[in-house]
XYZ file of C-alpha atoms in Angstrom:
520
model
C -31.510 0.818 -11.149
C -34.030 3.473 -11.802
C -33.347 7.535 -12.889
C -33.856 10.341 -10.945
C -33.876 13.328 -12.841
C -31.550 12.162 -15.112
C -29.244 10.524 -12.153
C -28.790 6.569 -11.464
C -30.937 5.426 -8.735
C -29.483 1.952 -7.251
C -31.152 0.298 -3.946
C -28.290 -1.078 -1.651
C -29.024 -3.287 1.576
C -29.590 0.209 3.374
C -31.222 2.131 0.864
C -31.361 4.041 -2.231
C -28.437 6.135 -3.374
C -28.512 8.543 -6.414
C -25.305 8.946 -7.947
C -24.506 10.815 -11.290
C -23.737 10.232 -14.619
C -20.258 11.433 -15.992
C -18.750 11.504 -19.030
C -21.092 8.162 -19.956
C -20.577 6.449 -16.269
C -22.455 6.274 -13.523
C -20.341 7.563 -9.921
C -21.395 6.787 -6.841
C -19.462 8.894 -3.797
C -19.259 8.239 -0.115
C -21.722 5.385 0.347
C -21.528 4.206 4.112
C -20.532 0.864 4.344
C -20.473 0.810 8.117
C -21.172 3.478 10.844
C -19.617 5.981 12.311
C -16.607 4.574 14.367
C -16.309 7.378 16.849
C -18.640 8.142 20.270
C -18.887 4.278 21.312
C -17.848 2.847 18.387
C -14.325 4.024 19.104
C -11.525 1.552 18.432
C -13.842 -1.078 18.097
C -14.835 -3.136 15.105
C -17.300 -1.898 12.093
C -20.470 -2.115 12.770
C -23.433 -1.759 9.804
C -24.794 1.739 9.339
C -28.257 2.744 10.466
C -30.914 2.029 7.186
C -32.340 5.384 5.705
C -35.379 6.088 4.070
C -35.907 7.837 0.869
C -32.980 8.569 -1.238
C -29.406 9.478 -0.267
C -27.755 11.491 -2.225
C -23.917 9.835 -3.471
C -22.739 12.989 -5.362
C -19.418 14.104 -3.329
C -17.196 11.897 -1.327
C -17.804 11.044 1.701
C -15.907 11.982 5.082
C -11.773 10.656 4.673
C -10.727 8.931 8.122
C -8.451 11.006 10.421
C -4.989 11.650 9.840
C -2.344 14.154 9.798
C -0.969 16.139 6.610
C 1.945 15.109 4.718
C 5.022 17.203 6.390
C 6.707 20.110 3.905
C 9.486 17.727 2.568
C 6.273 15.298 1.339
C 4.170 18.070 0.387
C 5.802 19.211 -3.019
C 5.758 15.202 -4.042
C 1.870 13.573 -2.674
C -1.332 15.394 -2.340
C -4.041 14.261 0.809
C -7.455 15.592 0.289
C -9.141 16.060 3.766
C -12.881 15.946 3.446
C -14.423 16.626 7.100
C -16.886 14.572 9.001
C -17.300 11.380 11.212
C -19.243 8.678 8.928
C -15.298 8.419 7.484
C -15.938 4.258 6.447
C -17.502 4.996 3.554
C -16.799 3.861 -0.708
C -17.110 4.837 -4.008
C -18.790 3.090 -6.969
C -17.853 3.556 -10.562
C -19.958 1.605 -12.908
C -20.743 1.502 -16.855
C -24.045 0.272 -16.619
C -25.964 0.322 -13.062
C -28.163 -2.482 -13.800
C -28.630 -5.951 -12.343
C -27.811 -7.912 -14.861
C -25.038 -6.631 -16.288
C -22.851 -9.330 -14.200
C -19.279 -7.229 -15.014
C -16.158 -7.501 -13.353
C -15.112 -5.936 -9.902
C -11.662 -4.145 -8.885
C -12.014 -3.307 -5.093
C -9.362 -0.744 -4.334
C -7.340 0.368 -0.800
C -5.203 3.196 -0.907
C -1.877 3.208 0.478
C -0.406 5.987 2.906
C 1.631 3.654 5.026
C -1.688 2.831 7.427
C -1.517 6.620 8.470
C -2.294 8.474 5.365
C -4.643 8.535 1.836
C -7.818 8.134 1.356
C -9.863 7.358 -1.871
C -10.484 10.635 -2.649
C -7.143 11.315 -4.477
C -8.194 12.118 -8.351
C -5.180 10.080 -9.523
C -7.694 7.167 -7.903
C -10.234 8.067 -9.971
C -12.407 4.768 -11.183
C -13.887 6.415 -14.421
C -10.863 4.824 -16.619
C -12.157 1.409 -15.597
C -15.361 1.875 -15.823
C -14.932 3.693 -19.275
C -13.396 -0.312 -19.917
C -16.307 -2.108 -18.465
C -15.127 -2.997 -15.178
C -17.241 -2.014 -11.553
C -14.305 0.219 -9.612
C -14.859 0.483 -6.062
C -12.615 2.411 -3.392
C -12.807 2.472 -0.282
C -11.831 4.569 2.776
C -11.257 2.785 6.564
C -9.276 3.737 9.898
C -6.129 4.880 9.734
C -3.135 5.300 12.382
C -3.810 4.817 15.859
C -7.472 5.487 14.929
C -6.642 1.973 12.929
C -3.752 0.084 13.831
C -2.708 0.751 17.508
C -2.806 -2.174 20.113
C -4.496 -1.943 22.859
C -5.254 -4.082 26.108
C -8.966 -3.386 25.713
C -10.256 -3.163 22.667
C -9.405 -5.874 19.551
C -6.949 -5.512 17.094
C -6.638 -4.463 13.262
C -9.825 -2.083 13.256
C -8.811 -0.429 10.143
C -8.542 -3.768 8.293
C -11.781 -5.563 9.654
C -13.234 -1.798 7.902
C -11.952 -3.278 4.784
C -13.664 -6.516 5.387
C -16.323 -5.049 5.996
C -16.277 -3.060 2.968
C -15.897 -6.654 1.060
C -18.498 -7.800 2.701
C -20.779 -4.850 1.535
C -19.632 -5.494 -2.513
C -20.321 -9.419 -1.920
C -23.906 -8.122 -1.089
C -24.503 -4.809 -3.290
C -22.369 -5.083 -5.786
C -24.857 -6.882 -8.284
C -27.059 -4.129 -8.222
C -24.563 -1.746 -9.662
C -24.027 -4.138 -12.369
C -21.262 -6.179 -11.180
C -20.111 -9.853 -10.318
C -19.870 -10.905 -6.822
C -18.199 -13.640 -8.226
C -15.596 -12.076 -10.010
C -14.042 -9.271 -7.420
C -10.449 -8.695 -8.239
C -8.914 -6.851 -4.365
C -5.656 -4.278 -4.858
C -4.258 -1.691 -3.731
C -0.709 -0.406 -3.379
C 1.822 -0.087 -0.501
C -0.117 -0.215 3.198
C -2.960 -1.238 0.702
C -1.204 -3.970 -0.937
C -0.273 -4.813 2.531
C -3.713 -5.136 3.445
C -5.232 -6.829 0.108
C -2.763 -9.764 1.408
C -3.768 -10.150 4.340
C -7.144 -10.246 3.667
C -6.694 -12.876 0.575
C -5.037 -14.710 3.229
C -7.326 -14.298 5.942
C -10.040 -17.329 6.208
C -12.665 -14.829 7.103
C -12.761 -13.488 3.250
C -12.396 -16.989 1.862
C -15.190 -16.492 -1.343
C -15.221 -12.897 -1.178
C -11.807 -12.018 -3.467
C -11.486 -13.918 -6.964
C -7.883 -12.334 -7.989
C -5.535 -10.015 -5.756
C -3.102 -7.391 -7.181
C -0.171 -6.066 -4.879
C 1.452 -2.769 -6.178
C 4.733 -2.390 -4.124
C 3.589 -4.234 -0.687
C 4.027 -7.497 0.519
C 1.566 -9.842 2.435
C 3.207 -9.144 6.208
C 2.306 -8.657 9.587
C 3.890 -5.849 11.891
C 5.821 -7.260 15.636
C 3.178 -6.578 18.456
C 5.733 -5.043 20.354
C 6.650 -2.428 17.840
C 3.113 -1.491 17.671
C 3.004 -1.323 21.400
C 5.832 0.740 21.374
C 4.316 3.433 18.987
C 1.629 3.524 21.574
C 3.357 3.755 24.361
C 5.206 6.394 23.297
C 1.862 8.167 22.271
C 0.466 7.933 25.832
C 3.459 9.139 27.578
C 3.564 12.212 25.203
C -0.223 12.596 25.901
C 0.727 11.566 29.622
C -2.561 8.841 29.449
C -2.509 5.179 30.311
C -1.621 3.082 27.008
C -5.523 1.991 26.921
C -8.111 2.628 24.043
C -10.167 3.697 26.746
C -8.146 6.826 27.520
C -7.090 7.905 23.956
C -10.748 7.539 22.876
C -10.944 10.637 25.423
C -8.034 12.420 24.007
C -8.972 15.640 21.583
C -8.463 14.047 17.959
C -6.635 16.933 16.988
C -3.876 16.527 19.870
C -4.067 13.073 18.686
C -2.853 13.335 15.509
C -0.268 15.995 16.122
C 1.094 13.658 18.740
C 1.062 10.816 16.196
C 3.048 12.691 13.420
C 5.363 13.402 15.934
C 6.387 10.134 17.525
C 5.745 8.592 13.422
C 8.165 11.185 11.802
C 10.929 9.490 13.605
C 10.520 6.426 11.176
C 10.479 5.284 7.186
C 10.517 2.463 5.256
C 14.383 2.728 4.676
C 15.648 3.654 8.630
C 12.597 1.442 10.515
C 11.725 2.903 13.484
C 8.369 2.823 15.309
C 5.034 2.570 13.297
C 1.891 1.179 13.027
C 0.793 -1.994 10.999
C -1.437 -4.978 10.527
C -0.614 -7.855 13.642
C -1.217 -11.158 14.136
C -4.684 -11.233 16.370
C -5.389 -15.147 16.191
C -8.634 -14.228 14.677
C -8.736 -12.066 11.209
C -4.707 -12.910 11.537
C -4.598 -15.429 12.624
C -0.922 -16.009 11.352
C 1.705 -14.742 9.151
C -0.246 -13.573 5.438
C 2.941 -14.801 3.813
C 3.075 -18.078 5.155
C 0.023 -18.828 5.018
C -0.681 -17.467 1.252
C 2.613 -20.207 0.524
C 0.815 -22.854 2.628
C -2.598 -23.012 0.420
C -4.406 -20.402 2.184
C -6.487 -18.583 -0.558
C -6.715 -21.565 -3.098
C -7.602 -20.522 -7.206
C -6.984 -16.649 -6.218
C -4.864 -15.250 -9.196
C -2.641 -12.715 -8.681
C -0.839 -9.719 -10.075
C 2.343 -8.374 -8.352
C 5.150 -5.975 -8.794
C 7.138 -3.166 -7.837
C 8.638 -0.131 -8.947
C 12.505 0.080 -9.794
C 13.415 2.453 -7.721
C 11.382 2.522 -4.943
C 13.492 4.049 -2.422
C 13.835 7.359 -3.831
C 10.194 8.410 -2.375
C 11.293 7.651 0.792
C 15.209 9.238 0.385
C 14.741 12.187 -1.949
C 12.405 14.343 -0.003
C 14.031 15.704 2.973
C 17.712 14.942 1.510
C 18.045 11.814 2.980
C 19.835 10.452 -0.200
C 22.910 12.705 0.426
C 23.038 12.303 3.579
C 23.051 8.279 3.016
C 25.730 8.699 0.768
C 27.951 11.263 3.627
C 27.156 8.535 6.066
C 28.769 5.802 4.183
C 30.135 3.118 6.502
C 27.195 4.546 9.204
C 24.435 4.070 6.989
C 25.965 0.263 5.186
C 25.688 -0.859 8.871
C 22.652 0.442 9.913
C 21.161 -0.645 6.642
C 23.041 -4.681 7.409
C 21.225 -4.194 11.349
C 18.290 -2.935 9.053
C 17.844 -6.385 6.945
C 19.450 -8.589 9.529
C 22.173 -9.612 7.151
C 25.868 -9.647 7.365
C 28.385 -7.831 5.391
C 28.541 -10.326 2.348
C 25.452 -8.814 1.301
C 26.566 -4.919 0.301
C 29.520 -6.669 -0.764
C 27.769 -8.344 -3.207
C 25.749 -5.116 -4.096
C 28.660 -3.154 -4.661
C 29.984 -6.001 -6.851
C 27.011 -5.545 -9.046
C 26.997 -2.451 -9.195
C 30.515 -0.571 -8.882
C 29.485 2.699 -9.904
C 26.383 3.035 -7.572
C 26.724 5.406 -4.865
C 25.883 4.158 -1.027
C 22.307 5.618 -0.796
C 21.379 3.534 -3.901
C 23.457 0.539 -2.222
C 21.655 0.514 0.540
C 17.809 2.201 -0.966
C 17.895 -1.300 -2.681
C 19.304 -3.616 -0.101
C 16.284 -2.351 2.039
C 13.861 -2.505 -0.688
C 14.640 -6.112 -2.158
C 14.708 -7.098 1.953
C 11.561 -5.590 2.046
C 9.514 -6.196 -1.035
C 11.045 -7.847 -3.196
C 12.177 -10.929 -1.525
C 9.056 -11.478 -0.219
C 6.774 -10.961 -3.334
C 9.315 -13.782 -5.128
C 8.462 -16.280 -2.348
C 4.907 -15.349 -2.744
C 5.069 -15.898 -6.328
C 7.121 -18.920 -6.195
C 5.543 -20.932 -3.434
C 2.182 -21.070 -4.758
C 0.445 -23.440 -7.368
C -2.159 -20.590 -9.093
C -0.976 -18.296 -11.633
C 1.067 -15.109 -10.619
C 2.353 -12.504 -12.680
C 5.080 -10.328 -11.815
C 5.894 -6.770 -13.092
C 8.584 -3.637 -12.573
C 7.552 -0.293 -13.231
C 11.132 1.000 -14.602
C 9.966 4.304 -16.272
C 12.009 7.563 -14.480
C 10.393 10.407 -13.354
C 10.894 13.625 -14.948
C 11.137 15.282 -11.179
C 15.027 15.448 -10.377
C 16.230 12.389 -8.924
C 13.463 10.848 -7.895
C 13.928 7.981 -10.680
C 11.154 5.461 -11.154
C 9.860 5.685 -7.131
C 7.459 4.246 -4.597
C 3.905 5.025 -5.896
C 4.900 6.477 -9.492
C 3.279 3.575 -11.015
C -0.515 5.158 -10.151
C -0.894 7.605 -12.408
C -0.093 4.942 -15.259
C -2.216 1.966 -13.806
C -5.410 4.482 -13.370
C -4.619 6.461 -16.807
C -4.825 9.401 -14.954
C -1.519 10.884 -15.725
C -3.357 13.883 -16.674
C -4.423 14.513 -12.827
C -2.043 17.343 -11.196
C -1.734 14.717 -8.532
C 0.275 12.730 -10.681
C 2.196 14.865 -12.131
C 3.732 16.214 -8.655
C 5.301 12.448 -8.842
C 5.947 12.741 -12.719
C 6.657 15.645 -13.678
C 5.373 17.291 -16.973
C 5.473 15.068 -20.284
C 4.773 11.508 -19.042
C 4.080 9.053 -21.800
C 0.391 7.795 -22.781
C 0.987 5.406 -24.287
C 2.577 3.615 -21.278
C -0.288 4.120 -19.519
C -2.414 2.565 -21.886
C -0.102 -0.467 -21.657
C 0.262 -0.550 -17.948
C -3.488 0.520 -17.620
C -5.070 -1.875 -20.277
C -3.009 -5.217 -18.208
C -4.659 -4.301 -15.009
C -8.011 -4.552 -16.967
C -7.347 -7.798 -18.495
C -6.352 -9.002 -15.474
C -9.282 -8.193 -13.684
C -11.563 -9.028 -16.600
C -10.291 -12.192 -16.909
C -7.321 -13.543 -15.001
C -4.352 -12.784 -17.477
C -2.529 -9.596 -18.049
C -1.330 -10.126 -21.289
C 2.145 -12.179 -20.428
C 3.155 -15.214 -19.347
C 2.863 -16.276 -15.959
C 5.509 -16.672 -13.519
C 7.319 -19.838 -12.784
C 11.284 -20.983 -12.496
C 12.315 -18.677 -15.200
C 11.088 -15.922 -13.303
C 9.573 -13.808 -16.318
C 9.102 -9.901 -15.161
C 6.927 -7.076 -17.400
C 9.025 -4.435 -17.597
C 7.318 -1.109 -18.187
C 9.817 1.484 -19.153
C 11.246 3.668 -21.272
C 10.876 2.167 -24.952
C 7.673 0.379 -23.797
C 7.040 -2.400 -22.420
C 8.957 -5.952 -22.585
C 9.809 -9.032 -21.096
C 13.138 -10.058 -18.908
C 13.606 -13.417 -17.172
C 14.952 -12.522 -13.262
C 15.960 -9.254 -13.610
C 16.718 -8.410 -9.919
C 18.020 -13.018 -9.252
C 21.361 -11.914 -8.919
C 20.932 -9.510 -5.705
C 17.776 -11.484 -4.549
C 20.341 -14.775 -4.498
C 23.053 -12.919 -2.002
C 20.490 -13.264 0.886
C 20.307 -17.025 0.347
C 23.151 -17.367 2.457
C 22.961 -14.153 4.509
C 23.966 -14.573 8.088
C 23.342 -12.042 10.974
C 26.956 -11.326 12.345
C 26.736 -11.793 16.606
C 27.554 -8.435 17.277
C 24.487 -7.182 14.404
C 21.549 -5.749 16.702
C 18.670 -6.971 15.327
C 16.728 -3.609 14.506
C 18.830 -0.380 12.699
C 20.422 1.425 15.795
C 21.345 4.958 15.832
C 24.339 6.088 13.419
C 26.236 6.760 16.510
C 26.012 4.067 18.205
C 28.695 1.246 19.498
C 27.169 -1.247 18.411
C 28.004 -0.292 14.667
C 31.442 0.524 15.567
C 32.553 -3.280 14.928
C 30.930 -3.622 11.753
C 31.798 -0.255 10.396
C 35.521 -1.032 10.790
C 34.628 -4.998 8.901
C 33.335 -2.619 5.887
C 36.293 -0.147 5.967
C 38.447 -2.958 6.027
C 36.310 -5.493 3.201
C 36.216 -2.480 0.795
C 32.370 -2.176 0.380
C 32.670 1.380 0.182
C 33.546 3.775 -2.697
C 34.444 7.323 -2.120
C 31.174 9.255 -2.948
């Protein structure tokens, strides 16, 4: 590292950057990583950027990958910073001391945005709060949407995650010179970037490059190559183009992404419906994360996973999906059984549980234990290295929206402070969760061990709520145990149909009739 004026000065693989130094730590913004994946790099894999000469200045993020904006209903509750420009695979550096041989610990971080949205330009992302605790932050923006995700017959699949391989690839050789370990990266993210932090732990291509993995609310899955192909298809007959990479590389990018909202606003987590996601390729992925992460794939990588309590209420609040879940009653019970591919013993057992809950909480955490939660336990319990396993429990002071997808951010980052997370939180949030939730994600990454005891058949959970944090042995067993014998009725379809259709009508008549519901 050398000065410049006062700035850092560190060499990378490419060439120089010149970062600056705030509030005692050395930033780095919008270092390319790769090249520019437009012109004839479109849909294709990351390729390495051109060298420069002299000294590149890394004092404002660089370009955020395309996308569209968050629609009004979104708006009030998540913020999207657009920052303009093609050379969009790019990644930030946070660091307390640029210097070779300072050999400190490395959190790599992908933003979520469900593969269509984010970037790592949010300020409730900002790395200083690690770095201000000695470890090397590094976040990183790649492909998103169709740009990202969508399947093609002629070009390869999973560009947006081979840009976050890529980006691994660049810490495992730069990293040192910005004073960190390329031994000791820790990969996380939360939602579509949990999502991809486990499938890249499990992919053989970044065995040695990841030393611990946190998931925040996202399981290690792949997305059915069909569904993909649908979302695609139904792009190119609104943009009346062949379904080829070929002829939506020649499709305005604007048009693009107006036609992707479109056909994408159609789904959520909760209902399904079409979207993009990370597939099986036989060659990054080249199976199922999960299984394979249960089968010895990633062997001595540590991990930290959780979720938040109320997830659902991010994806049912906005828009007023959550009363009109709860008008729907039997309707949305069977959608939500088609949904999880479960029979009707399941809400029965729910609604046993929980008698007073009304049926857009019934079925918000059918979907989300189905989801997330089922599969994290499996992930947790079928491997031989030490996981821990948290809840984030604390309610938002925003009406309703309880302790939702993604509210967890502004505590892990400390950044509560950042408007950004207060449009999730509300006004008043307590510090000194934050410094709970924040200081175990540094301990884990600076050495392996949060700061409770790891998980094993008495399923210990860190609870971070109200009254601080604490420690409760299978908090959600009870619901997680009624799928252990869930069947899929004959008559189920095996995707959430339309609330009007006939093929409910059987199974609507079963709940009626079982007493699931309660008047709402």
């Amino acid at each position: 590292m050398t000065a410049d004026r006062g700035n850092p000065v560190v060499r990378t693989p490419y060439g120089a950057v010149r970062g600056r130094w705030e509030q005692g730590v050395a930033v780095f913004r919008g270092i390319p990583y790769a090249a520019s994946p437009f012109g004839p790099r479109r849909f294709r894999p990351p390729v390495p950027p051109q060298p420069w000469d002299g000294v590149r200045d890394a004092g404002a993020f660089g370009p955020t990958a395309p996308k569209p904006p968050y629609s009004e209903a979104f708006a009030p509750y998540l913020s999207d910073p657009v920052v303009p420009g093609d050379d969009c695979l790019n990644l930030n550096v946070w660091t307390p001391d640029p210097a070779p041989g300072a050999r400190l610990p490395v959190f790599v971080w992908l933003h979520g945005g469900a593969l269509t949205r984010g970037s790592s330009s949010l300020p409730v992302y900002d790395g200083r709060t690690f770095a201000r605790d000695g470890v090397v932050f590094v976040s990183v923006n790649y492909r998103l949407g169709v740009e990202g995700y969508g399947l093609f017959p002629d070009a390869p699949a999973n560009p947006g995650l081979r840009d976050q391989l890529a980006a691994l690839r660049w810490v495992h050789e730069s990293i040192t010179a910005f004073g960190g370990d390329p031994g000791r990266v820790t990969l996380g993210g939360q939602s579509a970037g949990a999502v991809s932090t486990g499938a890249l732990v499990a992919a053989p291509q970044a065995r040695g490059l990841v030393r611990r993995a946190v998931l925040q609310s996202g399981p290690p899955e792949t997305t059915d190559r069909d569904k993909v192909r649908r979302m695609v298809r139904r792009m190119a007959n609104r943009l009346k183009v062949p379904a080829t990479a070929e002829a939506f590389a020649a499709v305005d990018r604007a048009r693009l992404l107006r036609v992707q909202a479109d056909v994408g606003r159609l789904g959520s987590p909760v209902l399904g419906g079409p979207a993009f996601g990370i597939v099986v390729d036989g060659d990054l992925v080249p199976r199922d994360p999960l299984e394979a992460l249960t089968d010895g794939a990633a062997p001595g990588v540590e991990l930290l996973t959780g979720w938040t309590r109320d997830e659902y209420r991010l994806w049912l609040v906005p828009g007023g999906l959550l009363d009109r879940i709860d008008r729907l009653g039997a309707v949305a019970l069977a959608g939500a059984m088609a949904r999880c591919r479960c029979g009707g013993e399941v809400p029965r057992g729910y609604r046993a549980l929980h008698p007073d809950a009304g049926t857009a909480e019934i079925v918000g955490q059918m979907v989300t234990d189905h989801l997330l939660r089922i599969p994290l336990h499996r992930l947790a319990d079928g491997r031989t290295e030490p996981s821990y396993v948290y809840e984030f429990a604390w309610p938002s002071h925003r009406p309703r929206m309880g302790a939702c997808h993604a509210l967890e951010l502004g505590f892990v980052f400390d950044s509560g402070d950042e408007p950004d997370a207060r449009k999730l939180a509300g006004e008043g949030a307590p510090q000194e969760l934050a410094d709970a939730m924040h200081g175990a994600w540094v301990r884990f990454v600076s050495d392996g061990s949060p700061g409770w005891e790891r998980w094993d058949a008495g399923h210990p959970v860190r609870i971070f709520g109200e009254g601080g944090p604490r420690i409760a042995h299978g908090p959600r067993d009870r619901e997680l145990a009624l799928w252990a014998t869930a069947g899929t009725p004959a008559e189920e379809p095996a995707a959430a149909p339309a609330p009007t259709s006939p093929e409910l009508r059987p199974v609507i008549r079963r709940l009626r009739r079982s007493g699931v519901l309660r008047r709402n």
